[in-house]
Coordinates of C-alpha atoms and ligand atoms in Angstrom, one line a residue:
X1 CA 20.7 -2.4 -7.2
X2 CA 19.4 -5.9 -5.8
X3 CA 16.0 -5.0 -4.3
X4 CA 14.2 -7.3 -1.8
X5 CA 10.4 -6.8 -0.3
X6 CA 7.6 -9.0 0.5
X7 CA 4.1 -9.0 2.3
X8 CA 2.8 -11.6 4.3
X9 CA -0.5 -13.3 2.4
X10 CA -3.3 -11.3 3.3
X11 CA -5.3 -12.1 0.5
X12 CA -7.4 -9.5 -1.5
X13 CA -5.3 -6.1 -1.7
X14 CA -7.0 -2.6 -1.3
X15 CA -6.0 1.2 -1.9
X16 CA -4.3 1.5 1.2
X17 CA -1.8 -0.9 -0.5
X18 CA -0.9 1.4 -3.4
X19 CA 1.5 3.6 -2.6
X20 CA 3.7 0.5 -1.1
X21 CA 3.3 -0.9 -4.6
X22 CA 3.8 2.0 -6.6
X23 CA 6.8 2.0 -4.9
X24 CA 7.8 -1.3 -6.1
X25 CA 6.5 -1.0 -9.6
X26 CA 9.1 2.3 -9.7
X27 CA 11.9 0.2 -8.5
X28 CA 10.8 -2.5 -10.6
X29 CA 11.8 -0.6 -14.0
X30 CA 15.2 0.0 -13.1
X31 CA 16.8 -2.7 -10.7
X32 CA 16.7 -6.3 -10.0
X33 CA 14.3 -6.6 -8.0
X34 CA 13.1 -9.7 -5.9
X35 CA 9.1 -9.9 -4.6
X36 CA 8.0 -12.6 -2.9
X37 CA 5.3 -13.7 -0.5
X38 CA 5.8 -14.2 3.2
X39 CA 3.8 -17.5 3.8
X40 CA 6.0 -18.5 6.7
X41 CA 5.7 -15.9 8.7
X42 CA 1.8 -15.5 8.3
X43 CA 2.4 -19.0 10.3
X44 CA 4.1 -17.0 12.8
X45 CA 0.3 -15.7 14.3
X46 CA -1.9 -17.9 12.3
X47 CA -0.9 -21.4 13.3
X48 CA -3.6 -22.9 14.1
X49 CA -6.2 -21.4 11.2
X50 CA -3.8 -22.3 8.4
X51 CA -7.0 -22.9 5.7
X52 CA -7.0 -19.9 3.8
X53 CA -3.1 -19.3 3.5
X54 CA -2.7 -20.8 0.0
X55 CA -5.9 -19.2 -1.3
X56 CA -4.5 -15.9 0.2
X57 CA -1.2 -16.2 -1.8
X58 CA -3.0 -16.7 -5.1
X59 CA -5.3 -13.4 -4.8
X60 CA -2.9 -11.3 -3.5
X61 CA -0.1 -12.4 -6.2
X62 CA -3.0 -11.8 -9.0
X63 CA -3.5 -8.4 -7.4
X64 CA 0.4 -7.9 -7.7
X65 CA 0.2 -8.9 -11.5
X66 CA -2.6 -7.1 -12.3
X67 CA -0.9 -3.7 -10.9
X68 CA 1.7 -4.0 -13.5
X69 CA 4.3 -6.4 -11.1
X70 CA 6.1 -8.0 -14.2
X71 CA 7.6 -11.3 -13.8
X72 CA 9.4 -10.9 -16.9
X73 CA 11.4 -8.3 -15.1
X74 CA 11.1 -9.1 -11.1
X75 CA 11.4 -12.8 -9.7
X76 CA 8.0 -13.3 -8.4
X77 CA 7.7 -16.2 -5.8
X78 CA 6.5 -17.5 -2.6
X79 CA 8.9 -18.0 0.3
X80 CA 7.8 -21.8 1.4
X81 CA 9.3 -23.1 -1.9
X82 CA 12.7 -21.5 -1.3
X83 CA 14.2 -23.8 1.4
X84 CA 17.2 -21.7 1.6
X85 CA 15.7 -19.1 3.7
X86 CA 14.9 -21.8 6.5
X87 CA 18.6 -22.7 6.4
X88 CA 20.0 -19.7 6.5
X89 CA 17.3 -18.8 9.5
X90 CA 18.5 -21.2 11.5
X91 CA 22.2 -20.4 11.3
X92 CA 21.7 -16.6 11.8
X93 CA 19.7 -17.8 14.7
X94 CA 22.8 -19.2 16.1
X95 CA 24.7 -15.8 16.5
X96 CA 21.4 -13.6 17.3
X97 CA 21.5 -12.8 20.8
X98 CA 17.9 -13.4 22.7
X99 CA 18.0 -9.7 23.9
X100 CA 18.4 -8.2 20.4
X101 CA 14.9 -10.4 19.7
X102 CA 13.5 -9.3 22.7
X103 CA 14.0 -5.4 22.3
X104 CA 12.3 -5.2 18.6
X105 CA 9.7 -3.0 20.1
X106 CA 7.1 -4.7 18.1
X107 CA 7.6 -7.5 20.1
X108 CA 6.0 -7.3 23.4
X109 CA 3.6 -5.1 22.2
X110 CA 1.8 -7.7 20.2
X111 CA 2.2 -10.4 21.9
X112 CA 0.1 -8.7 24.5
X113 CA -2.5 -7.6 22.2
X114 CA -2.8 -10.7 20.7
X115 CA -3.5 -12.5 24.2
X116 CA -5.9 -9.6 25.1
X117 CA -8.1 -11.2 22.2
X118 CA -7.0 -15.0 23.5
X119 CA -4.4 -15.7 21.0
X120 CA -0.9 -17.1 22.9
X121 CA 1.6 -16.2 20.1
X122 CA 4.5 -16.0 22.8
X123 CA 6.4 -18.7 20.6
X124 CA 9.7 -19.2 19.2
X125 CA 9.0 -18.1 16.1
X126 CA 7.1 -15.4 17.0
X127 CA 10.1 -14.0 18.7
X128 CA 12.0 -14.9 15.5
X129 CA 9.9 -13.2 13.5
X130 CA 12.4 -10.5 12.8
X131 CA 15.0 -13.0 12.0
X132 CA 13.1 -14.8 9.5
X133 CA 12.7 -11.8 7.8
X134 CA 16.6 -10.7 8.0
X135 CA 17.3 -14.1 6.6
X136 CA 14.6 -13.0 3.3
X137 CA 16.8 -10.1 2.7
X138 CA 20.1 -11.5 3.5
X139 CA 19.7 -14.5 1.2
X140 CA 19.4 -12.3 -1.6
X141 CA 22.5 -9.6 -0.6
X142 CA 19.5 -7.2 -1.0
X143 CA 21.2 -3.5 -1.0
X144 CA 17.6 -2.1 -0.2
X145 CA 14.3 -3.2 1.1
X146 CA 11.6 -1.0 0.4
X147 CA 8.9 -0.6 3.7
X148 CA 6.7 1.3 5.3
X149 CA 7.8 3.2 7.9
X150 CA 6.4 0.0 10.6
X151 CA 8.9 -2.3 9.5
X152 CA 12.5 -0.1 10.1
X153 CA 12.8 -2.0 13.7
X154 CA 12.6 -4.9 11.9
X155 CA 15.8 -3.5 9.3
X156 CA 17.7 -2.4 12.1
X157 CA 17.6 -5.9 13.3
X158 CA 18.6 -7.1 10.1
X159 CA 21.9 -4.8 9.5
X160 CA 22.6 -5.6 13.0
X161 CA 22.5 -9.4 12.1
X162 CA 24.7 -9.3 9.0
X163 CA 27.7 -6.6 10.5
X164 CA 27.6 -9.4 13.2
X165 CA 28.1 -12.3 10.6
X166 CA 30.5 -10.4 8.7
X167 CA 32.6 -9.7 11.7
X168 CA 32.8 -13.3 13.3
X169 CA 33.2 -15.0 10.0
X170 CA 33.9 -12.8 6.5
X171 CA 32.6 -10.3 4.8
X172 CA 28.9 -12.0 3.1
X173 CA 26.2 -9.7 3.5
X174 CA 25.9 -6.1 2.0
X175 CA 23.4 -4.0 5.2
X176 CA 20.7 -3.2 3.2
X177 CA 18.9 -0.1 3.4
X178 CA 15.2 1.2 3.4
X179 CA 13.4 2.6 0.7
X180 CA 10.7 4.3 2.5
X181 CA 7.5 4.5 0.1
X182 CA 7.0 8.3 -0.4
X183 CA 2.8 8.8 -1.1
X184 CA 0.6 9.6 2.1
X185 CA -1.3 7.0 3.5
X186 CA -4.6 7.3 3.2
X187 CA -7.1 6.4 5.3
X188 CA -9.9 3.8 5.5
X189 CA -13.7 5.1 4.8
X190 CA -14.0 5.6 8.5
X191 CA -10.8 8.0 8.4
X192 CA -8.9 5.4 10.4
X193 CA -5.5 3.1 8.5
X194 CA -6.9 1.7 5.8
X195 CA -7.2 -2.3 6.6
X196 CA -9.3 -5.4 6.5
X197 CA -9.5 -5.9 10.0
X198 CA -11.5 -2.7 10.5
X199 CA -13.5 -3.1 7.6
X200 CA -12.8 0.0 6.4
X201 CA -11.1 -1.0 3.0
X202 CA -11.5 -0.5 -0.7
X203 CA -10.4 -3.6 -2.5
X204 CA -8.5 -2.9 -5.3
X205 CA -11.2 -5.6 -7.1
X206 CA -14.0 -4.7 -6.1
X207 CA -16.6 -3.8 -8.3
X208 CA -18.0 -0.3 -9.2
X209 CA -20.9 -0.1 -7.3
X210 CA -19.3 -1.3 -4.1
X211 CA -16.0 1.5 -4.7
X212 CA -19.2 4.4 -5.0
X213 CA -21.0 2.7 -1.8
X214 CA -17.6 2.8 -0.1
X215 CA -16.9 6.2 -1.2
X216 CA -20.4 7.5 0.3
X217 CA -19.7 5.9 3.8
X218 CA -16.4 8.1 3.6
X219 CA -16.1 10.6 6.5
X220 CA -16.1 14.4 5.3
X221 CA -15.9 17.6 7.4
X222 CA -17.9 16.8 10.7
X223 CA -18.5 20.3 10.8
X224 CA -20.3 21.0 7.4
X225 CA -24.0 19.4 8.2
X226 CA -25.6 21.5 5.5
X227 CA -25.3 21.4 1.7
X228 CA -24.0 25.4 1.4
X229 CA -22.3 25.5 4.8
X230 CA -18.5 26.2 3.8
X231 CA -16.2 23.2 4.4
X232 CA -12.7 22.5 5.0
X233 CA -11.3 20.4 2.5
X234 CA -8.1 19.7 5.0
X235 CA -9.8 18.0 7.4
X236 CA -11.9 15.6 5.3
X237 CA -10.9 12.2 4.5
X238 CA -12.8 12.4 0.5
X239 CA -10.3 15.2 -0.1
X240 CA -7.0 13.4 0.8
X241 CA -8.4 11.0 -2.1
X242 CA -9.5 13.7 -4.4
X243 CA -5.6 15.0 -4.3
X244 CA -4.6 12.0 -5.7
X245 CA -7.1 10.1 -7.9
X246 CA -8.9 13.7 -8.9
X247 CA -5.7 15.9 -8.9
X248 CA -6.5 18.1 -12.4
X249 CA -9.2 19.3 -10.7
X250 CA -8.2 19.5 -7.0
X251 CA -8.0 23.3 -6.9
X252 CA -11.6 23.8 -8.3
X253 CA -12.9 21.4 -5.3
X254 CA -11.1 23.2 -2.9
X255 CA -12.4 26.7 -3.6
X256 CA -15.9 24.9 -3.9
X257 CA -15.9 22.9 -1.1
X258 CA -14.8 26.4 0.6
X259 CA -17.3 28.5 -0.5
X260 CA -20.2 25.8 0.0
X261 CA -21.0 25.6 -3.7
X262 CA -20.2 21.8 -4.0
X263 CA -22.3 19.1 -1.4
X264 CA -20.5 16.3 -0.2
X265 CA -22.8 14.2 -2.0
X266 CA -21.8 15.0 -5.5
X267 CA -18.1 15.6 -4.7
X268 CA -18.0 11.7 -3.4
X269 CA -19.6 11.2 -6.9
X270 CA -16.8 12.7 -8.8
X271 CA -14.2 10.9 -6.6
X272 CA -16.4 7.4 -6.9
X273 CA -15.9 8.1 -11.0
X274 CA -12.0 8.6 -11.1
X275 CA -11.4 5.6 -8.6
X276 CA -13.8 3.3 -10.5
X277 CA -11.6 4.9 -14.1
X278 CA -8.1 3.9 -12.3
X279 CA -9.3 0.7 -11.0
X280 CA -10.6 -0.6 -14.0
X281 CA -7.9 -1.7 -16.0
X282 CA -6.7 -3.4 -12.4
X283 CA -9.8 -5.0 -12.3
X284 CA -9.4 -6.4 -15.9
X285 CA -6.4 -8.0 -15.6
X286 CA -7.2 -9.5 -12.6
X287 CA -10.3 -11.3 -13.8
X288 CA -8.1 -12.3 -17.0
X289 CA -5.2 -13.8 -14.3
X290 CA -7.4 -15.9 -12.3
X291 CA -9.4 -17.1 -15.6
X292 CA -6.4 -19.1 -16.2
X293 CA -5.0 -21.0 -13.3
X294 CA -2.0 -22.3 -14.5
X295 CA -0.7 -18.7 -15.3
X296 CA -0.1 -17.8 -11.7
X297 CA 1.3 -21.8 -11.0
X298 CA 4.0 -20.9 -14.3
X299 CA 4.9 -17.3 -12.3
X300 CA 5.7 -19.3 -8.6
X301 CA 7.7 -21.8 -10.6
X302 CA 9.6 -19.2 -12.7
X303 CA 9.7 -17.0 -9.6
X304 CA 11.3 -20.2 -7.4
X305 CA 13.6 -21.2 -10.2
X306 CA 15.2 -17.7 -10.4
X307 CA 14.7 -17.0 -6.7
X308 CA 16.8 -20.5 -5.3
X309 CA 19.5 -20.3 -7.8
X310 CA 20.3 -16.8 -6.3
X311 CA 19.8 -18.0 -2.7
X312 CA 22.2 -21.0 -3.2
X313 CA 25.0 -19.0 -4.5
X314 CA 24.8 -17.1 -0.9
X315 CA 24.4 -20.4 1.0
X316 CA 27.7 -21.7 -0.5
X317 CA 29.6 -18.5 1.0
X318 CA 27.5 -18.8 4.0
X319 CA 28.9 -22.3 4.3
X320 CA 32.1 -21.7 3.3
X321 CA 32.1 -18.6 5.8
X322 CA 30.8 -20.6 9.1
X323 CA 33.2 -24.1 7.2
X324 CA 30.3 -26.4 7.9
Ligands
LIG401 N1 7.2 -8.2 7.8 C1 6.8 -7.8 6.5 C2 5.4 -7.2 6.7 O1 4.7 -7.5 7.6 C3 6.8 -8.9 5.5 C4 8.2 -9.4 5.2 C5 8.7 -10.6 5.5 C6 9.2 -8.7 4.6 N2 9.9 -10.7 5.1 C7 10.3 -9.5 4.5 C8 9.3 -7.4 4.0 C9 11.5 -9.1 3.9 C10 10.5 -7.0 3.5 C11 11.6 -7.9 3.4 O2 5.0 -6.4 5.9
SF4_402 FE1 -15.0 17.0 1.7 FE2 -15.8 17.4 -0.8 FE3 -17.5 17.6 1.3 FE4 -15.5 19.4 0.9 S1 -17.3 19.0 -0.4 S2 -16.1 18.4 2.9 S3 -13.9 18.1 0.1 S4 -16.5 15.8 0.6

């Protein structure tokens, strides 16, 4: 299968992030797969502070690499320096109908949050955000995109896009489906979504100390304020990590935790320890990437070689389709 995604640059990645790439690195093994980042449309609400954009790219494509995305085996490349997708953009824009724009239900809902906190993004591409993003998959005949669950509207918008361009013209575009990324999300240290703009993150490079200080500020049972009080592992936020980054040993915590024969102290220790063993290989080849600079300028080049040769050959049926 031909398999699309991307993520616009937000820089440094954190654990919250894993389960999205897991996801890709599964795909990765087995189909032709196409990762690239979304610089354009990080233009779509940060206009006017473009400064950190390019750094943004670097450190999030080095986190990428150093999670085992190969670019041996994916085409790894940044959307700016594939021209193709703002062609074909602004010939699916063409056929979109405003309303079908207008109804992505992330839509309005931004827009007015955004100009709660003073930021106008009530632009034309704002509102074309969605299309951009149909013209990304569509370039490529992607046959799957895989998400998270906030980005179907945005899918929908897409399939509707390509059975319309299909229908007026000739058959182009396959409607590509979503791969929906499997593992739980887990939360941020406060217990809310996991994301730099609440400050609640774990970067996947950060260093050891700062993963055990961010492990202690983790929320646990409100209800346990004692060391032997009994807790209850389901409704603390350490244990939703332990499941995954301490599973061996999950049942042992549980009855502990239970019975009020672990503290919260020591059981954020053992957590702090397996995170710090599974992010340290990450960590590794992450320092080893951006030692050498011109490794990540070889992977964009690579990446934009393979990534425009396939976009052409759909811009030549596109052409051919519209005959212009
Ligand atoms: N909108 C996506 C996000 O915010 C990023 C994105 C842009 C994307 N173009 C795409 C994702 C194409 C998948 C396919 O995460
Ligand atoms: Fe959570 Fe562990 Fe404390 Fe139980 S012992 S409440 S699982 S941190």
């Amino acid at each position: 299968m031909r398999i699309l995604s991307g993520m616009r640059p937000s820089g440094k990645l954190h654990v919250g992030h894993l389960s999205v790439l897991s996801n890709w690195l599964r795909l990765q093994a087995e189909n032709d797969c196409f990762f690239f980042v979304a610089d354009w449309h990080a233009l779509t609400t940060a206009y006017d502070e473009t400064e950190a954009i390019r750094s943004n790219t670097s450190e999030m494509l080095a986190d990428w690499l150093a999670v085992g995305i190969d670019p041996d085996k994916s085409t790894v490349f940044v959307q700016s320096q594939v021209l193709e997708h703002a062609e074909l953009h602004l010939l699916l824009s063409m056929i979109t109908p405003l309303s079908w724009l207008e109804r992505v239900p992330t839509y309005k809902d931004q827009v007015q949050q955004l100009a709660a906190r003073g930021k106008d993004i009530a632009t034309y591409g704002f509102l074309g955000y969605p299309l951009l993003q149909s013209a990304d998959i569509l370039i490529y005949r992607a046959d799957a995109v895989p998400v998270g669950q906030d980005q179907l509207p945005h899918l929908e918008l897409c399939r509707e896009v390509a059975r319309r361009f299909n229908h007026l013209y000739k058959l182009v575009f396959p409607e590509p489906q979503a791969l929906l990324a499997d593992t739980a999300l887990l939360p941020g240290v406060d217990g809310r979504k996991m994301s730099k703009s609440y400050g609640n993150e774990i970067s996947l490079s950060a260093d050891p100390d700062t993963v055990e200080k961010r492990v202690r500020m983790m929320i646990t049972d409100p209800a346990r304020i004692r060391k032997h009080d009994p807790g209850n592992p389901e409704v603390c936020n350490v244990f939703a990590y332990q499941g995954i980054y301490n599973r061996d040993v999950v049942g042992e915590i549980t009855a502990a935790c239970r019975e009020g024969a672990i503290g919260c102290v020591a059981c954020k220790l053992r957590l702090a320890a397996s995170l710090n063993r599974f992010l340290e290989p990450i960590r590794e080849r992450r320092a080893r990437i951006l030692a050498e600079p011109r490794f990540l300028d070889e992977v964009m080049e690579r990446g934009r070689e393979k990534a425009t040769a396939a976009a052409r050959e759909t811009m030549d049926r596109v052409r051919r389709a519209i005959r212009i």
